Short mmCIF file of C-alpha atoms in Angstrom, two decimals:
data_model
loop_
_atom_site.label_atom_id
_atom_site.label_comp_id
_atom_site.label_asym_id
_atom_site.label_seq_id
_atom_site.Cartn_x
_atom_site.Cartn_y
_atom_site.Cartn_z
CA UNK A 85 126.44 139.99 -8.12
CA UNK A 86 127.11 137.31 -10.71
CA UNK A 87 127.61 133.72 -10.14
CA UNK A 88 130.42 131.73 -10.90
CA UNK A 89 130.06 130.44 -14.68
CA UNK A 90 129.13 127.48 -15.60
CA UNK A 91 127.89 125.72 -12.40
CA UNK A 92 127.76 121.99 -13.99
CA UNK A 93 131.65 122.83 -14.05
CA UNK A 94 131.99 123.87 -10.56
CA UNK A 95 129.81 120.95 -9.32
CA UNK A 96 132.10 118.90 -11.49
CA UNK A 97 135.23 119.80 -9.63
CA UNK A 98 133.97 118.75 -6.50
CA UNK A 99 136.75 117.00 -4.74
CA UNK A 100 136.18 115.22 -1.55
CA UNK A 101 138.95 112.83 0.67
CA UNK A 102 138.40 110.94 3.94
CA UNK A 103 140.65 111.40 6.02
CA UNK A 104 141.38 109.97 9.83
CA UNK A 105 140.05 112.08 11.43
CA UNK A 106 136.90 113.56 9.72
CA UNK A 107 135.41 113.70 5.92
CA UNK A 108 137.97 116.37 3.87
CA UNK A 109 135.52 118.22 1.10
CA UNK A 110 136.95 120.40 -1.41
CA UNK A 111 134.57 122.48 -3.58
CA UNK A 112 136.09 124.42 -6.74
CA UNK A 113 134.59 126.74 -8.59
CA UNK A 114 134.48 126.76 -13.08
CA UNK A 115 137.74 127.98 -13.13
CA UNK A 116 139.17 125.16 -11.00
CA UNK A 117 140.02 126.92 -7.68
CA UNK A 118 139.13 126.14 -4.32
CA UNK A 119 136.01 128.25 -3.23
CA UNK A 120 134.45 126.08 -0.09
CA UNK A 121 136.29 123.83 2.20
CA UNK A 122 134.95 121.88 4.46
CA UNK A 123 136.57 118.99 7.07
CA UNK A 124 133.92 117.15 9.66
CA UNK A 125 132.21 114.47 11.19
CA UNK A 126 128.40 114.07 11.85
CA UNK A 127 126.34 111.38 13.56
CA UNK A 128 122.32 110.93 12.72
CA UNK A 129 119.76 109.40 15.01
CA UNK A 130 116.55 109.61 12.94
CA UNK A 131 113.47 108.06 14.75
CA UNK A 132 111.51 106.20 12.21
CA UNK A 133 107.68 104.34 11.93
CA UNK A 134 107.99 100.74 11.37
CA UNK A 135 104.20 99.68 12.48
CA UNK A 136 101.00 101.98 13.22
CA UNK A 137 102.16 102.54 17.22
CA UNK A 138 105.79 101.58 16.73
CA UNK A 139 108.96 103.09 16.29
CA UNK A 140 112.63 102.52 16.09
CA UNK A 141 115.85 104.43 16.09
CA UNK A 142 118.75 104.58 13.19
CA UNK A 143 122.03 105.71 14.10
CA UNK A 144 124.34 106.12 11.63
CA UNK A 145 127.42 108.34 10.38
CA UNK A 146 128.12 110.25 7.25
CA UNK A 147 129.81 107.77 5.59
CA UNK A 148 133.12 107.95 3.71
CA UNK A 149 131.58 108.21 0.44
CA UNK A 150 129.80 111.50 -0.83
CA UNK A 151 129.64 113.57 -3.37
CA UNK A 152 129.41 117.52 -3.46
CA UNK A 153 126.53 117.41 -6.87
CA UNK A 154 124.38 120.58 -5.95
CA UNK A 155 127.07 122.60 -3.72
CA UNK A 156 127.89 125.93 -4.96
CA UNK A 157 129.89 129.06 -4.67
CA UNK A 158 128.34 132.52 -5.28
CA UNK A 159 129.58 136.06 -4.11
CA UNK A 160 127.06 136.09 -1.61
CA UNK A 161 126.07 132.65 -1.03
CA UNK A 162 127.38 129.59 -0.53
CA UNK A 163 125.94 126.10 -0.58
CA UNK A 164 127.62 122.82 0.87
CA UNK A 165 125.81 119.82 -0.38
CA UNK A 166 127.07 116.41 0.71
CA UNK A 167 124.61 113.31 -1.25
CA UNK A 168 125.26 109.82 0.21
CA UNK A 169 123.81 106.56 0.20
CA UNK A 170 120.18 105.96 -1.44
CA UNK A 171 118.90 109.61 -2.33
CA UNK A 172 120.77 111.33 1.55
CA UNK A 173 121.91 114.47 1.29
CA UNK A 174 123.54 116.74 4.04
CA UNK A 175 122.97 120.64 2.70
CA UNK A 176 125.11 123.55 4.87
CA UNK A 177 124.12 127.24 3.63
CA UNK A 178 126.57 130.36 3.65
CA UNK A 179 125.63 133.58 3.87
CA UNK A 180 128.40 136.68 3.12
CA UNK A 181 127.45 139.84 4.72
CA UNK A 182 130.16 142.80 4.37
CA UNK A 183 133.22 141.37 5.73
CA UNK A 184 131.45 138.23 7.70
CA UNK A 185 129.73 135.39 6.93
CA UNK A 186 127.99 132.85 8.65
CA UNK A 187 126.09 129.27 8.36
CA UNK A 188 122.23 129.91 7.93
CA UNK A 189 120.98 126.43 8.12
CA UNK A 190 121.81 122.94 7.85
CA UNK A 191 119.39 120.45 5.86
CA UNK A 192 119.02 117.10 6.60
CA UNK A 193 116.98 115.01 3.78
CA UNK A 194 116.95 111.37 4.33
CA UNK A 195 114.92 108.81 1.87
CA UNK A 196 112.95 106.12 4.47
CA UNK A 197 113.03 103.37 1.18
CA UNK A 198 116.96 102.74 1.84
CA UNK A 199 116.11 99.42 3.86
CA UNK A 200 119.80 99.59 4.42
CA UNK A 201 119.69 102.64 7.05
CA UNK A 202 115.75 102.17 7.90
CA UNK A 203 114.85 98.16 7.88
CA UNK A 204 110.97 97.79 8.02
CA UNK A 205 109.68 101.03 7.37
CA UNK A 206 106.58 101.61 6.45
CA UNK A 207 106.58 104.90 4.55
CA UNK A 208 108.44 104.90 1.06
CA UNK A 209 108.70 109.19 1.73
CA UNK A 210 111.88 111.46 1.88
CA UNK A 211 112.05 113.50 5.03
CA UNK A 212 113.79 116.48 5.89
CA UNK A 213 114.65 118.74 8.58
CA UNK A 214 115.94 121.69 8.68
CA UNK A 215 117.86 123.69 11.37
CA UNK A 216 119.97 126.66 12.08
CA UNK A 217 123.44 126.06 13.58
CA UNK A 218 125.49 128.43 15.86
CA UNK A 219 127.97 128.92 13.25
CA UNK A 220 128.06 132.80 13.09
CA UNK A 221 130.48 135.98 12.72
CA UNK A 222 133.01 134.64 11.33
CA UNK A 223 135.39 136.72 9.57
CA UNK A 224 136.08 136.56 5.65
CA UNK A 225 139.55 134.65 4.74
CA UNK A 226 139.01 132.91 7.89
CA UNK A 227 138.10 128.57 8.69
CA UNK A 228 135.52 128.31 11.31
CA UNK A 229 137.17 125.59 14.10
CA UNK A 230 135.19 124.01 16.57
CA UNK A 231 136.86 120.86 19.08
CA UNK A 232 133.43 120.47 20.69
CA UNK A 233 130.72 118.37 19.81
CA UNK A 234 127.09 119.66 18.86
CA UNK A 235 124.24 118.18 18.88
CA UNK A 236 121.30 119.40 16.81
CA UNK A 237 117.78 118.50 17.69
CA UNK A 238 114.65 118.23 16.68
CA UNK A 239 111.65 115.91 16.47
CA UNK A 240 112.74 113.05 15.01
CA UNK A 241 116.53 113.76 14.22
CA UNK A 242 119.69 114.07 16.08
CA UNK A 243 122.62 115.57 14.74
CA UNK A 244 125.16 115.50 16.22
CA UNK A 245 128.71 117.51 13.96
CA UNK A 246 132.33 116.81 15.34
CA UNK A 247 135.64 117.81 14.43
CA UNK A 248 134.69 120.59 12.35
CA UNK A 249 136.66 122.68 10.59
CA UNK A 250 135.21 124.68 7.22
CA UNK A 251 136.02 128.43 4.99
CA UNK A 252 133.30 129.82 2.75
CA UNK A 253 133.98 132.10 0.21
CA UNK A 254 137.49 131.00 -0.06
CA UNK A 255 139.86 133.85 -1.47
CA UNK A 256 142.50 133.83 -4.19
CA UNK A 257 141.96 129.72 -4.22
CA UNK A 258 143.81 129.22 -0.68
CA UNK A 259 142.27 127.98 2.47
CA UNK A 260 143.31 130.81 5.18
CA UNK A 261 145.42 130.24 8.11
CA UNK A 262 143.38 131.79 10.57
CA UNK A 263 140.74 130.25 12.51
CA UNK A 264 137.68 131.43 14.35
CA UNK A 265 137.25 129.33 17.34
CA UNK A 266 133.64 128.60 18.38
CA UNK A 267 132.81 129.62 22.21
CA UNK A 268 132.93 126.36 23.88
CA UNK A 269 136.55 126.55 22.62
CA UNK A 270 137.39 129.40 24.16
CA UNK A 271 138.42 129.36 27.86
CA UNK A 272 136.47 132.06 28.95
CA UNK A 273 133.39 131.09 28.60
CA UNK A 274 131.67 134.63 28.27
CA UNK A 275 133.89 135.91 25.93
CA UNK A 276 133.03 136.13 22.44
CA UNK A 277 134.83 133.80 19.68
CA UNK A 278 138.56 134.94 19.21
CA UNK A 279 140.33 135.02 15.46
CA UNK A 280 143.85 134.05 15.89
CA UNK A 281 146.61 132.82 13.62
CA UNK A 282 147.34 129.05 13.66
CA UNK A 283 148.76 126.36 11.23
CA UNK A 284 145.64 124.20 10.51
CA UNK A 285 147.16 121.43 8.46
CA UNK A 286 148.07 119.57 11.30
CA UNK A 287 145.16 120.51 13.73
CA UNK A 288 142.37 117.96 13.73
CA UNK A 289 139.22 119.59 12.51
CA UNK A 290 136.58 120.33 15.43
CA UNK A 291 133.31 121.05 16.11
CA UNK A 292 130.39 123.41 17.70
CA UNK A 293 128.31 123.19 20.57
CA UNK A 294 125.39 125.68 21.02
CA UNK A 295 125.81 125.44 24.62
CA UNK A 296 127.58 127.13 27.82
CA UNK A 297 131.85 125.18 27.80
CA UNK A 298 131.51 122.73 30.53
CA UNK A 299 134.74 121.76 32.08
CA UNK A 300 136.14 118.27 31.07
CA UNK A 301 133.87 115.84 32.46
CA UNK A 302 135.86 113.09 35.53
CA UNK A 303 135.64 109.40 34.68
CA UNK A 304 132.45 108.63 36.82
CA UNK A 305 132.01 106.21 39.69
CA UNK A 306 129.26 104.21 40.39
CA UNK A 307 129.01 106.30 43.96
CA UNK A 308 127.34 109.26 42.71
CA UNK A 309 125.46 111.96 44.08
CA UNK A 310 121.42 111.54 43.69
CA UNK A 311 120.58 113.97 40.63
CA UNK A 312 118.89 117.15 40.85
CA UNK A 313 115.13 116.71 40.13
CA UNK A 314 114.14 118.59 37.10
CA UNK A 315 110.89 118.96 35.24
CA UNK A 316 111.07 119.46 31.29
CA UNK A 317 108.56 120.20 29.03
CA UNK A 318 107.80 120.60 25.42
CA UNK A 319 105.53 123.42 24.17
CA UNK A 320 102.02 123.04 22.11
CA UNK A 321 101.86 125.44 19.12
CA UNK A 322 99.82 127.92 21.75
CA UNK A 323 103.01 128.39 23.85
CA UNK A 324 100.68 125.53 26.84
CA UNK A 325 103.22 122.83 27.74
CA UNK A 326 101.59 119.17 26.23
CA UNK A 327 104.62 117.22 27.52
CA UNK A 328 105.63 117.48 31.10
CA UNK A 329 108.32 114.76 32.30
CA UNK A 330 109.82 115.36 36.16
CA UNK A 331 113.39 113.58 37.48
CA UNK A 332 116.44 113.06 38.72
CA UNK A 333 118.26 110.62 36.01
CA UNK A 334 121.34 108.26 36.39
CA UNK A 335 122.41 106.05 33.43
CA UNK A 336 124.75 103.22 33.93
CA UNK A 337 125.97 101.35 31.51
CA UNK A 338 128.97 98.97 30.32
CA UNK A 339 131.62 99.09 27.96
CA UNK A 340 133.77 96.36 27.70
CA UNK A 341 134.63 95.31 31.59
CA UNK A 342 134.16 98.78 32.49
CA UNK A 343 130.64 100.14 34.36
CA UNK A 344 130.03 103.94 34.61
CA UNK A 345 127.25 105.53 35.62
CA UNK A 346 126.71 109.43 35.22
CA UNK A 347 124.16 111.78 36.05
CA UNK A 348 121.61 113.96 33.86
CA UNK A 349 122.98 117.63 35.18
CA UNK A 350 119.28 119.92 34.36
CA UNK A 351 121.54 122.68 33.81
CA UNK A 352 123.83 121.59 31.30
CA UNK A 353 120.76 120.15 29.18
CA UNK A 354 119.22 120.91 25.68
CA UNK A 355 115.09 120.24 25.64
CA UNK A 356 112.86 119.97 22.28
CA UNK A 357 110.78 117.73 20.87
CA UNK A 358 107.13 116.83 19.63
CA UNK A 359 104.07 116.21 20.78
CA UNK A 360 101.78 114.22 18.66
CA UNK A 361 98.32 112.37 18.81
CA UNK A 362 99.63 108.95 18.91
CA UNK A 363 103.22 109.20 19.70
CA UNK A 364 105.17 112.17 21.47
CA UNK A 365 109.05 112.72 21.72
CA UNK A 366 111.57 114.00 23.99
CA UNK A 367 114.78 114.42 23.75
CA UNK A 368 117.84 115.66 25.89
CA UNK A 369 121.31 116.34 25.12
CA UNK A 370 124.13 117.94 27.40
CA UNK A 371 127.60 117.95 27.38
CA UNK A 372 127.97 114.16 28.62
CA UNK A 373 124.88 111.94 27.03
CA UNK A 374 121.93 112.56 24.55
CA UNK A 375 118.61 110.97 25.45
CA UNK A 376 115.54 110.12 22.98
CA UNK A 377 112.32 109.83 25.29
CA UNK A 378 109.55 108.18 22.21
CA UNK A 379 106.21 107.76 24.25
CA UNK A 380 102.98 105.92 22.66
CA UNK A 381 98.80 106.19 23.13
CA UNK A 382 96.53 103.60 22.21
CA UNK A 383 93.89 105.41 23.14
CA UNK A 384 93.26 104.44 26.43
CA UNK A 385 96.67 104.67 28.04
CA UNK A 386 100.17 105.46 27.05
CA UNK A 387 103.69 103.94 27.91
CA UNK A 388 107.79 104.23 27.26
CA UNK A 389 107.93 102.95 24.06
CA UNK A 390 111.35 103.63 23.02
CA UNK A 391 114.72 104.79 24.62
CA UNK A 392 117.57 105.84 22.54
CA UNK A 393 120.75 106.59 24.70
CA UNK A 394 124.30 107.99 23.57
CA UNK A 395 126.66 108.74 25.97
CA UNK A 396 129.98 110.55 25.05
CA UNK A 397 131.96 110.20 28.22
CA UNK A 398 135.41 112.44 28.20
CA UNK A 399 137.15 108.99 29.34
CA UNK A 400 136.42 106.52 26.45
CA UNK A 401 134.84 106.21 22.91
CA UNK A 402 130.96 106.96 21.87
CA UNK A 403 128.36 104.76 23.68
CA UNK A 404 125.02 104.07 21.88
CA UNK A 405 122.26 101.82 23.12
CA UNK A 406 118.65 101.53 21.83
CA UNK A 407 115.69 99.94 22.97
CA UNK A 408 112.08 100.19 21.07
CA UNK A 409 109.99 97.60 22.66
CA UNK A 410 109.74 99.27 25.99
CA UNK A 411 106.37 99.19 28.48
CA UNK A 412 107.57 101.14 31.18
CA UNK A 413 105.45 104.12 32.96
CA UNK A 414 102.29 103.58 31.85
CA UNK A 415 99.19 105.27 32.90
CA UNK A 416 95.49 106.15 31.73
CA UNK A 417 95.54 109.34 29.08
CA UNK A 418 94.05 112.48 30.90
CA UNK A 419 96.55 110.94 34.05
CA UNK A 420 100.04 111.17 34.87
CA UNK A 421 102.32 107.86 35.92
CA UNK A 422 104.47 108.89 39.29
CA UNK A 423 107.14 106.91 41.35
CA UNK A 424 109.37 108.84 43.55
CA UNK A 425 111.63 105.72 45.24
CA UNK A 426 114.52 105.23 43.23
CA UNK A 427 113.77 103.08 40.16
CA UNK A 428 115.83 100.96 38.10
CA UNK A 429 115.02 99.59 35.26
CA UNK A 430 116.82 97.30 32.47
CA UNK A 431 117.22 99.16 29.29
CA UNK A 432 119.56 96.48 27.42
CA UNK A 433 122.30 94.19 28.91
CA UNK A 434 124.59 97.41 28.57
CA UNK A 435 122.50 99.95 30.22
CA UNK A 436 120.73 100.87 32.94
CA UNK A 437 118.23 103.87 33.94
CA UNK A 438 117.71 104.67 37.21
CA UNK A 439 115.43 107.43 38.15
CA UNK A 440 114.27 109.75 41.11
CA UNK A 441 111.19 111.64 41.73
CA UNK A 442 109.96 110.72 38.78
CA UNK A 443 106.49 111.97 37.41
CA UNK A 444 105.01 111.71 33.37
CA UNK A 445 102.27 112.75 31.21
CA UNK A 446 103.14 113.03 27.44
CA UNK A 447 99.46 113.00 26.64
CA UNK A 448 96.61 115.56 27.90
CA UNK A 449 98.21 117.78 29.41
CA UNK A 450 95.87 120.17 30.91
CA UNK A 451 96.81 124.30 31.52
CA UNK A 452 100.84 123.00 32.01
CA UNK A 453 100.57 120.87 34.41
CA UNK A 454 100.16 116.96 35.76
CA UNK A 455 97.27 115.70 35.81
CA UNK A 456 96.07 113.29 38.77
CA UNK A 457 98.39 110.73 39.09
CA UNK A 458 98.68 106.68 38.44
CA UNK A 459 101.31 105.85 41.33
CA UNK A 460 103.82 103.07 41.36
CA UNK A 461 103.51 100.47 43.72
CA UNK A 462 106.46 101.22 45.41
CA UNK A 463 104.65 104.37 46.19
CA UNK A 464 101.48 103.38 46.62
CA UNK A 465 101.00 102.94 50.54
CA UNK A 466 97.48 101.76 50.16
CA UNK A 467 98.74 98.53 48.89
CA UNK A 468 100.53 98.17 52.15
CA UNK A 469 97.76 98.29 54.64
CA UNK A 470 95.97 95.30 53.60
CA UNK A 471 99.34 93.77 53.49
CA UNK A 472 100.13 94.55 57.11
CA UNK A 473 96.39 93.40 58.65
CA UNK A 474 96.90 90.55 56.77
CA UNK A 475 100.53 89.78 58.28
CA UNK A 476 98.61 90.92 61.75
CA UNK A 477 95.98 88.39 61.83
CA UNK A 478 98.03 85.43 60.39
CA UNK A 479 100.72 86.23 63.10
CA UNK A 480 97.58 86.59 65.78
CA UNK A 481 96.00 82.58 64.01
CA UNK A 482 99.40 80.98 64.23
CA UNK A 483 99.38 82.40 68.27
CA UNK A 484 96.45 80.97 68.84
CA UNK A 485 97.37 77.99 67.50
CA UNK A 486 99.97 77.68 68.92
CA UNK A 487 98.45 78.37 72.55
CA UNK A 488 95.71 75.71 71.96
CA UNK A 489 98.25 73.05 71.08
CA UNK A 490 100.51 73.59 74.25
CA UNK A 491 96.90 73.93 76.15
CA UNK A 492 96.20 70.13 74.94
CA UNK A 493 99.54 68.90 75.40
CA UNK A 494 99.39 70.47 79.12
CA UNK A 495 95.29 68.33 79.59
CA UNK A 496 96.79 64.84 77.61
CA UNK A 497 99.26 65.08 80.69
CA UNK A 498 97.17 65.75 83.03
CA UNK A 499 94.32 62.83 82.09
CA UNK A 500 97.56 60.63 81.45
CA UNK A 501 99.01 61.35 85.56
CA UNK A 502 95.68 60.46 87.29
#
């Protein structure tokens, strides 16, 4: 099949509006009509070097101002291109097959020189990432809609797309009417996504989630329920787990004069990320938070070095919170680092992490599963005993002490009688 002529001119007529609720992109093709549309909102967390053993977090959103150079319309194939900022680009590809089409992949390249989005980095390299969305079977003349959120992992980036609402291989110049819903819109949660006829100009765009609908999450209280104990893991190349990391998890945290805490539901939770020689990631995202576990080795042990937390609760705007100068759970590497009494520990002035049962080793993992393990004082009843023979025989002193003073008193009035 034949392209549409003159592709400078199509990427030319690249039209693109922000509007309230979500960036409005209108692709054209040579002869001026509409061919893509596209209406959405994505959020990046991209994990970043900024020393040999260190790493922070940037969290950003697509920003108002793009441009659509390098998108293109073909009978076929379709490409969405957003480029923003210093040498970003956001790249969604369309595939036509018979009378459906779908999104193949979504690609990510981000430049780490824009000091703007990634202060103190130490590589001058563009990155990219590349993923494949749950955007599929979707009928032709037909938007894609999504209301939920998704968020796309992988090692070092987190996106997360919003208030989606896009048509490929536009017909006749006119965005259709009908809408494919994804299927954590659709009530029933087993049932497949439904085509229906709607008026979309005055629905807010909406987005996809590649997980099970939950139902909408309750403003949490502070009195919750202790969380299921979990263990996740992330996969070597060999298909041998080389990052094990066991708990129950409560965040609390603060916005404004309001403190919520919710629970990490096991269930409800997407796992992936790396494992490296000097640093390993993991990262978790369900239907209420995402988490970003970065753990470092300097050769002889390893530690929390980072925790990036964004919480999305149903009752008030997007949380984020960040720490990267964390030394929390460390242990020797070829050992795992185990407390299970409750722990709480400080994240930032906003949040808090409390965990249960908890039990780590992102380093030297042997045959999928913990190795030995470094426990936590609290834990550690060994510290205890000399503790309690020491509170023994300064109890059984002070007695005799005590005793022998009274004795002399009792003499002193005896010699002083006679």
């Amino acid at each position: 099949m034949t392209r549409c002529a003159a592709s400078v001119l199509l990427l030319a007529f690249g039209v693109v509006f922000q509007l309230s609720h979500g960036l409005q992109v209108n692709v054209t093709n040579s002869e001026g009509k509409l061919c893509l549309y596209a209406n959405l909102m994505v959020n990046f967390s991209v994990s970043y070097e900024v020393a040999a053993d260190k790493n922070e977090t940037a969290v950003f959103q697509l920003p108002d101002e793009v441009t659509t150079v390098g998108s293109l319309c073909d009978n076929n194939s379709s490409t969405l291109q957003l480029n923003f900022g210093d040498g970003h680009f956001l790249s969604v590809e369309f595939t036509l097959s018979g009378l459906m089409y779908q999104a193949d992949s979504i690609i990510f390249s981000y430049n780490l020189k824009d000091s703007s989005l990634f202060p103190k980095s130490i590589s001058n390299e563009t990155a990219s990432v590349t993923v494949k969305p749950q955007i599929t079977d979707i009928g032709l003349d037909t938007c894609y809609s999504c209301k939920s959120k998704d968020t796309i992992l992988s090692s070092l980036v987190n996106m997360t797309l919003s208030d989606v609402l896009m048509q490929a291989f536009v017909i006749n110049g006119s965005k259709s009417d009908k809408i494919t819903s994804c299927s954590a819109d659709v009530p029933t949660t087993s049932a497949p996504p439904t085509t229906h006829s709607t008026n979309v100009t005055t629905e807010a765009p909406v987005t996809n989630t590649t997980t099970t609908a939950p139902p909408p999450t309750t403003t949490p209280t502070p009195t919750l329920p202790t969380p299921s104990t979990w263990t996740y893991s992330i996969d070597a190349e060999n298909s041998t787990a080389c990052l094990l990391v066991k708990f129950g998890l409560r965040i609390g945290f603060k916005q404004g004069e309001t403190y919520k805490e919710l629970n990490l539901e096991h269930n409800k939770t997407k796992v992936s990320g790396l494992c490296g020689v000097n640093s390993s990631h993991l990262q978790l995202a369900s239907d209420t938070m995402n988490l970003s576990f970065t753990f470092t080795n300097d050769s002889s042990k390893f530690r929390l070095h980072s925790l990036n937390v964004t919480v999305n609760p149903s009752s008030g705007g997007e949380f984020i919170q960040s720490n990267s100068n964390l030394s929390l759970w460390e242990a020797a590497i070829g050992s795992s680092y185990m407390c299970n009494k409750e722990q709480n520990y400080t994240i930032t002035n906003q949040l808090s992490l409390y965990t249960f049962n908890l039990q780590v080793q992102p380093f030297g993992v042997v045959k999928g599963d913990f190795s030995t393990a470094h426990e936590c004082s609290l834990d550690d009843t060994s510290v205890l005993i000399p503790i309690i023979v020491g509170a023994a025989l300064a109890g059984l002193i002070l007695i005799v002490v005590i005793a022998y003073v009274i004795g002399r008193r009792k003499t002193y009035v005896g010699y002083q009688t006679l």
